[in-house]
Short mmCIF file of C-alpha atoms and ligand atoms in Angstrom, two decimals:
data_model
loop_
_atom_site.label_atom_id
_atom_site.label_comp_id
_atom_site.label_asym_id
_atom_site.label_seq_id
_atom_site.Cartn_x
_atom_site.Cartn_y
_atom_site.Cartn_z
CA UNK A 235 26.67 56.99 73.37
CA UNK A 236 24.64 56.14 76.63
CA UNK A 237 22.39 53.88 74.80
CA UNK A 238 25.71 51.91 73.77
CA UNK A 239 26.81 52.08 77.58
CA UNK A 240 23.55 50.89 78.56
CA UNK A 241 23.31 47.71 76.21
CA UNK A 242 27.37 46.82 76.93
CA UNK A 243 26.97 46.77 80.83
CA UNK A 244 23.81 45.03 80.81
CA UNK A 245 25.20 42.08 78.78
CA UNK A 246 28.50 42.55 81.03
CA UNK A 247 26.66 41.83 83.57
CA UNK A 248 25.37 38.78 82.14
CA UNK A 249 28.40 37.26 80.90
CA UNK A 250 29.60 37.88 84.01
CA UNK A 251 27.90 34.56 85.84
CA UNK A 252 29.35 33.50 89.26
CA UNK A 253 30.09 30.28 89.73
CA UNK A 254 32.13 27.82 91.90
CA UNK A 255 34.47 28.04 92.82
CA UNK A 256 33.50 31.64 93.37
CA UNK A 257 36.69 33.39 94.21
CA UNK A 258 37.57 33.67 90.78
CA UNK A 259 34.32 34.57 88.79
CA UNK A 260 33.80 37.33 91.54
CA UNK A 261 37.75 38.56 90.57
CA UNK A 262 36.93 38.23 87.05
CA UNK A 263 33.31 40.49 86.89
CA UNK A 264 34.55 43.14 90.10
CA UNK A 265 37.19 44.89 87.43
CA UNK A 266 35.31 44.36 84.60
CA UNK A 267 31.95 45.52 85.99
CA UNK A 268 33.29 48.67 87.92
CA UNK A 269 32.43 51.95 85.97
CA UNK A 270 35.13 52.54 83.01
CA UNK A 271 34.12 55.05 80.51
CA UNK A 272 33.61 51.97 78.58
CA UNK A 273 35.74 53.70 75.12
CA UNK A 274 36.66 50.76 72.96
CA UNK A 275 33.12 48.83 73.40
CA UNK A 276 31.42 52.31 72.16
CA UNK A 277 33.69 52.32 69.43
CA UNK A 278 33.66 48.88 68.33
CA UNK A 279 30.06 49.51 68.05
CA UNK A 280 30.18 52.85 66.40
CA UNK A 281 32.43 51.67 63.58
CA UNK A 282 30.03 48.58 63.24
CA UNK A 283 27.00 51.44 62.31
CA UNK A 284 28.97 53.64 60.15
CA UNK A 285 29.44 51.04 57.79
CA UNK A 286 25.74 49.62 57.79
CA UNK A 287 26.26 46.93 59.89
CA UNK A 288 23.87 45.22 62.73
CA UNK A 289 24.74 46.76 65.95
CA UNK A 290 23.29 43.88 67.77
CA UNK A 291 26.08 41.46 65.90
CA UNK A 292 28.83 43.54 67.44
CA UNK A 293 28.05 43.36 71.31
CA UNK A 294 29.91 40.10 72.23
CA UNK A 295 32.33 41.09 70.69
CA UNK A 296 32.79 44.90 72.18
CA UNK A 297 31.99 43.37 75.74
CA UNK A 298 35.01 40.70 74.86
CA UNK A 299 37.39 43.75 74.06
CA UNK A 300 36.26 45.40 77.57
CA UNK A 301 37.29 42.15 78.82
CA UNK A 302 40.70 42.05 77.73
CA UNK A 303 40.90 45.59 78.69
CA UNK A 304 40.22 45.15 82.06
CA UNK A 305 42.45 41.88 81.84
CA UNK A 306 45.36 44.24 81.14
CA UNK A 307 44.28 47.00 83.85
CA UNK A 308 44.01 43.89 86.65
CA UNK A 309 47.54 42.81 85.37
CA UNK A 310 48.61 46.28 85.51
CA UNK A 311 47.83 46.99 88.79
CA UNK A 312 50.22 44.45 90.45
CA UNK A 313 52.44 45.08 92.37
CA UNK A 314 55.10 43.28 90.04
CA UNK A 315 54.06 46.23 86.83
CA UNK A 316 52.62 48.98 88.20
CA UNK A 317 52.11 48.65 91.66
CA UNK A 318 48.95 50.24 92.41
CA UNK A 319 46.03 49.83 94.81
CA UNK A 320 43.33 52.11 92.70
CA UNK A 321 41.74 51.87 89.38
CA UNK A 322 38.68 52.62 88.74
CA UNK A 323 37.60 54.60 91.83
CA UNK A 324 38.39 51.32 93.90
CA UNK A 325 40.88 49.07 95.06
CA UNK A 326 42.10 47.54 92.79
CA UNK A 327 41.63 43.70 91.76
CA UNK A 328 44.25 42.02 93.59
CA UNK A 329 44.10 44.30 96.83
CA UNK A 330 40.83 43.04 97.00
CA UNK A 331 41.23 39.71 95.93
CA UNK A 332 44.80 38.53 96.67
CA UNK A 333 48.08 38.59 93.90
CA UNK A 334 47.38 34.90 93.21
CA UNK A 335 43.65 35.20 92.27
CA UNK A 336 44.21 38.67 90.26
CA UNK A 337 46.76 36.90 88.05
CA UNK A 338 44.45 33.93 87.70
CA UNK A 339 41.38 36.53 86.74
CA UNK A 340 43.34 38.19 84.19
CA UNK A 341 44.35 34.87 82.56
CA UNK A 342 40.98 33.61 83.01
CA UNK A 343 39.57 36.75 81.04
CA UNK A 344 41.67 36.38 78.37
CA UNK A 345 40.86 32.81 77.62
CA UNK A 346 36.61 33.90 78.67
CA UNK A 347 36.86 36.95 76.08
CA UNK A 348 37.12 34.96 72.93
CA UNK A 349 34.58 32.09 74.63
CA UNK A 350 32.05 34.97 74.79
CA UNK A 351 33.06 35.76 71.01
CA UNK A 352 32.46 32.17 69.80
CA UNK A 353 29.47 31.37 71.68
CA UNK A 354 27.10 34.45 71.05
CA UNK A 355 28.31 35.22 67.36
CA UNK A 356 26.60 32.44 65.84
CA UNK A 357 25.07 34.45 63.02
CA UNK A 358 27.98 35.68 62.06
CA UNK A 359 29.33 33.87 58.54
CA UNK A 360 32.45 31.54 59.99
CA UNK A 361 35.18 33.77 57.83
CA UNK A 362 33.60 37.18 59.57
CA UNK A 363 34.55 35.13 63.21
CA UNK A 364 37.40 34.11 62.47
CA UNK A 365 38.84 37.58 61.17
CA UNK A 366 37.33 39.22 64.23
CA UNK A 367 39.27 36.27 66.55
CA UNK A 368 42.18 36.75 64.48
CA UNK A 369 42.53 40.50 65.25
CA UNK A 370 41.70 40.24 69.18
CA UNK A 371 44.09 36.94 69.77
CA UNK A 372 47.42 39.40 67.85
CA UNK A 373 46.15 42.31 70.06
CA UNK A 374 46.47 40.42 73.16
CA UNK A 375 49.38 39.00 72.02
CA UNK A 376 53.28 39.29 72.22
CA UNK A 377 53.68 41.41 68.82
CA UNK A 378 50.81 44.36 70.44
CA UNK A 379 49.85 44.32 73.94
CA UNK A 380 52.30 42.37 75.66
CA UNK A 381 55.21 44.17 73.78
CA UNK A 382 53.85 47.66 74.83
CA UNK A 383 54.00 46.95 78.08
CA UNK A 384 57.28 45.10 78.10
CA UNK A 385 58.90 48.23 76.29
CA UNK A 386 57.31 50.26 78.95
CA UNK A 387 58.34 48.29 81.18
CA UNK A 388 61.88 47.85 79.84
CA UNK A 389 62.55 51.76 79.60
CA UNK A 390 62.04 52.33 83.17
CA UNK A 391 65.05 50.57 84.08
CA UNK A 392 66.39 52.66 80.88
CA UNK A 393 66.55 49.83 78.32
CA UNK A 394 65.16 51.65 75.04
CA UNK A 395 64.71 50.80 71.47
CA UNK A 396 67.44 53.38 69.22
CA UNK A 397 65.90 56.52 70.39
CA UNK A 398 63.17 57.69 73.43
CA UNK A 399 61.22 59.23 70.88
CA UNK A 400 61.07 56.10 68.90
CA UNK A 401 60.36 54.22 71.97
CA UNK A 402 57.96 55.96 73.46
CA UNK A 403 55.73 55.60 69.95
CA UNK A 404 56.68 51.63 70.30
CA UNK A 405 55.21 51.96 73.74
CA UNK A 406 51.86 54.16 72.94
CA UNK A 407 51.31 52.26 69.41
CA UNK A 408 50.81 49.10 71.18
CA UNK A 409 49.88 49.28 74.86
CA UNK A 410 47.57 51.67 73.99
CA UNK A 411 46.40 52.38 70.49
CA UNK A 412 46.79 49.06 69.07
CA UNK A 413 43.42 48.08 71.92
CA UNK A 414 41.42 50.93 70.02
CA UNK A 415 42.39 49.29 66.59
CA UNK A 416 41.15 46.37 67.78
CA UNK A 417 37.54 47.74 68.70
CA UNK A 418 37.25 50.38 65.37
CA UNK A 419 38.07 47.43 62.94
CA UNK A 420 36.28 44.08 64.55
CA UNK A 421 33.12 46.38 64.53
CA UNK A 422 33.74 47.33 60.64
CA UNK A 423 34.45 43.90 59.77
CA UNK A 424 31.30 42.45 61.71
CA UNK A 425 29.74 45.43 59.39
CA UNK A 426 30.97 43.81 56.44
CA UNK A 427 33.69 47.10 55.65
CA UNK A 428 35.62 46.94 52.85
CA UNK A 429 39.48 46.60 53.21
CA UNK A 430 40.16 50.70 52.16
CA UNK A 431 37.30 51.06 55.00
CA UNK A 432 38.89 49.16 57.98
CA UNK A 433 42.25 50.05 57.21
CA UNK A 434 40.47 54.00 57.62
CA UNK A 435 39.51 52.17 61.42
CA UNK A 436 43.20 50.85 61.74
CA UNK A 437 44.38 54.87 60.99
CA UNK A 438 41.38 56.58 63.29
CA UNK A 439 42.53 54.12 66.27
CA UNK A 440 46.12 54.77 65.61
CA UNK A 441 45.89 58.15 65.99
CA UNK A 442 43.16 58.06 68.66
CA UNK A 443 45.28 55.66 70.60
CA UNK A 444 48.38 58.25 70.84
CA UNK A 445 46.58 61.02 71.53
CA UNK A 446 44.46 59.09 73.75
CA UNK A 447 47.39 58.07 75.76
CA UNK A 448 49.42 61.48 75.71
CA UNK A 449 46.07 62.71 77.30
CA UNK A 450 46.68 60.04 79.83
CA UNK A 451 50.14 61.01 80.61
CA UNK A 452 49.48 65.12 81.33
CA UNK A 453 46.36 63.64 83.47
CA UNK A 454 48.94 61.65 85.50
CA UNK A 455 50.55 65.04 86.00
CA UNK A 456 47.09 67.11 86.35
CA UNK A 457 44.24 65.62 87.60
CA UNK A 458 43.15 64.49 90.69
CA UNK A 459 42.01 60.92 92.33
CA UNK A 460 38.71 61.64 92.53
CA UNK A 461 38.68 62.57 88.61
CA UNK A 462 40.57 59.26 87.39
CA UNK A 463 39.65 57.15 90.00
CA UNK A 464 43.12 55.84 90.18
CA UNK A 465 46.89 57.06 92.25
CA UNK A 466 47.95 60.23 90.33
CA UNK A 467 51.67 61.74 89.32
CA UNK A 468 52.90 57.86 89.51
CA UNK A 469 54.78 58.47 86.15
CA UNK A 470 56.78 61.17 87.55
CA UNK A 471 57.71 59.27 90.62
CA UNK A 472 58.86 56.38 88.69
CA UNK A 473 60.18 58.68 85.49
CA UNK A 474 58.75 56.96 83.37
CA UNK A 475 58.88 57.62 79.86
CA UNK A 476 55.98 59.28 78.93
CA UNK A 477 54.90 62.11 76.32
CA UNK A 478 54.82 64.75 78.93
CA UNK A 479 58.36 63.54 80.76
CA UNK A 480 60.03 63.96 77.17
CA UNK A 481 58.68 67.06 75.30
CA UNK A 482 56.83 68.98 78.22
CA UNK A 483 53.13 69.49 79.06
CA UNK A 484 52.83 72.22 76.39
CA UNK A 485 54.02 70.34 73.82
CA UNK A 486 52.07 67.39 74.94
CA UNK A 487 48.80 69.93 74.93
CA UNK A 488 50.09 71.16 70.89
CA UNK A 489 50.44 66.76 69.74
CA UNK A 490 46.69 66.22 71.42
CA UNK A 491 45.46 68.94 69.34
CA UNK A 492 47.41 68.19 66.25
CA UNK A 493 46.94 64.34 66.44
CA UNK A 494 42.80 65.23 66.84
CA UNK A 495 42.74 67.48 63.81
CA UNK A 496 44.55 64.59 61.53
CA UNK A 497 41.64 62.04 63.65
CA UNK A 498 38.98 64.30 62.27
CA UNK A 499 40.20 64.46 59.03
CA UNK A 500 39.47 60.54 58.91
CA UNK A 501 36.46 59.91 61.05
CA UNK A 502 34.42 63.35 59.77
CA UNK A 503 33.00 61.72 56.73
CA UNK A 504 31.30 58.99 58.40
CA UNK A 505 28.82 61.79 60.02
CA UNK A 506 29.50 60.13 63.80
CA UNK A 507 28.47 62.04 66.70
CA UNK A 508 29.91 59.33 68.93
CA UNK A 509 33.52 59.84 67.37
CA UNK A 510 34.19 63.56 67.20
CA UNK A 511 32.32 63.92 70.83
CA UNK A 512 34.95 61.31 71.76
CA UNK A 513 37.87 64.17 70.32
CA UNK A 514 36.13 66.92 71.60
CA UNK A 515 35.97 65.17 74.96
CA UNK A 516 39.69 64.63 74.76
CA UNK A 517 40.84 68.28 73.48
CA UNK A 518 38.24 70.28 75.44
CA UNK A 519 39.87 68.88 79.01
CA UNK A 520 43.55 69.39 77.78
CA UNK A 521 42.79 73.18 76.93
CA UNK A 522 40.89 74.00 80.24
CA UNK A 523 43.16 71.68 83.03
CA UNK A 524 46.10 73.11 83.97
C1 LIG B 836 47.07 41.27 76.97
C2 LIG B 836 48.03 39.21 78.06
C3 LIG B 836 47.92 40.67 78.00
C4 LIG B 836 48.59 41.41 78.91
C5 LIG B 836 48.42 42.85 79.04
C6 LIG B 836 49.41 44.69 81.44
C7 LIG B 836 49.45 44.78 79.97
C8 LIG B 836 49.72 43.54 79.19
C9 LIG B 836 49.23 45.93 79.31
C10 LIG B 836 48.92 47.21 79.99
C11 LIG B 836 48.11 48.03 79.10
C12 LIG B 836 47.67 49.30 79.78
C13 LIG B 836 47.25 49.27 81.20
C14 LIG B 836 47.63 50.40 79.05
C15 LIG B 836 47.14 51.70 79.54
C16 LIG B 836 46.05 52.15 78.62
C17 LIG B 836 45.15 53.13 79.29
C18 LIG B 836 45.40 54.56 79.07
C19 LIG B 836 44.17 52.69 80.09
C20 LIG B 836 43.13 53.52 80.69
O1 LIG B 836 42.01 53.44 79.83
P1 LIG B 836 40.65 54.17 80.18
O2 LIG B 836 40.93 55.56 80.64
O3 LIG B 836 40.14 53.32 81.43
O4 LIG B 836 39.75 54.01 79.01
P2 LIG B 836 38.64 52.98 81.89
O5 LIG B 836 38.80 52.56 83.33
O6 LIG B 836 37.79 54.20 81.74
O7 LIG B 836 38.18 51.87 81.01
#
């Protein structure tokens, strides 16, 4: 997994030039260059390997799908979503850089991402690119992305779709789990995967994604700044909807370990280290934090 790190910050790094006028660029590579855990890049290029595929092929686009991701974190962060000053250990983007350029640095990403796709793909076969830009413009799109976080959004102020339950999965499917899709199947279509095989990725990431995110949620409630580098027990303050806010911390402890054993069940053929340390990392925290 650090060898993966390693190669994605190093061509983040690169990608991320600095030019006039400088305001912006600077906006643009501070979030994305600050020290994630760097998740969906690993995994885009973990599913790439599993299914035979050149590694090599499958960095723009991972370091394109960190982009986006920090895109939504900068958007996150302001003070019109969110509202907070931290992410990533450090202020975050627009305390740092003003409202006005934070907006314009999360737009500009999005628009940069697929440039960085297009331009350092070319030995990719044209149908291979165009899948992979297919898949990353609908996840940054209204129908994924966008709608998680408008749901999210929307149920704080206590406008919900039929049921909390249901909403809530609306919320995680798509604000969270539908950016993990994203990485697990562009890297197993850049592999050349089979449909059967990247709708497998599409299941993994679906499943990842919740439990990912109800992992998020009892962190909210558990952890500490220093540990997520980011304002803690925000949820709570704001009630948000959230796992833990609607079945409990226990209960949100029992779904992590239930949701892990039906992502092993998937992912434990392919013989990746990378994915079940990525579960293990997940469950082992839940079952010692209290
Ligand atoms: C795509 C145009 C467009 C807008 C985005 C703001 C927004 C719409 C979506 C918000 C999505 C969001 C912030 C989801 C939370 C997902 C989550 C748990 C993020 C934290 O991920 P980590 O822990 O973070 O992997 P690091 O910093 O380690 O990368």
């Amino acid at each position: 997994m650090n060898d993966y790190i390693e190669i994605i910050n190093k061509k983040l790094n690169e990608y991320m030039v600095i030019e006039y006028p400088e305001d912006i660029f600077k906006s643009m590579k501070y979030t994305v260059t600050l020290p994630g855990k760097r998740l969906r890049p690993v995994m885009c290029l973990e599913a790439c390997r599993i299914f035979g595929g050149e590694t090599d092929l499958a960095v723009p686009t991972a370091c394109a799908i960190e982009m986006l991701h920090a895109q939504s974190l900068i958007h996150d962060d302001l003070p019109c979503m969110d509202n907070d000053d931290f992410r990533r250990g450090k202020p975050s983007n627009h305390r740092v850089f003003t409202e006005a350029i934070a907006v314009l640095a999360g737009d500009a990403l999005l628009s940069y991402a697929p440039q960085v796709i297009i331009e350092n793909s070319k030995t990719l076969p044209d149908k291979t690119l165009i899948r992979v830009l297919h898949e990353f413009m609908t996840t940054a799109g209204a129908f994924k992305l966008i709608a998680g976080q408008v749901a999210d959004i929307e149920s704080e102020k206590g406008i919900i779709k039929n049921t909390k339950e249901e909403t809530l999965k609306f919320i995680h499917t798509h604000k969270t789990a539908d950016l993990f899709k994203l990485a697990l199947k562009s890297g197993a279509i850049i592999a050349g995967a089979d449909g059967n095989q990247i709708d497998k990725m599409e299941e993994f990431g679906q499943i990842f994604g919740l439990a990912f995110q109800i992992y998020d949620d009892i962190m909210d409630e558990v952890s500490t700044f220093e540990e997520l580098g980011k304002t803690v027990g925000k949820d709570k303050k704001a009630g948000k909807l959230t796992y833990v806010s609607l079945y409990g911390l226990e209960n949100a402890r029992d779904k992590i370990i239930e949701l892990t054993a039906q992502a092993h069940e998937i992912i434990d053929r392919y013989n990746s280290e990378i994915f079940v340390s990525l579960l293990d990392k997940i469950t082992s925290k839940i079952t010692v934090k209290n």
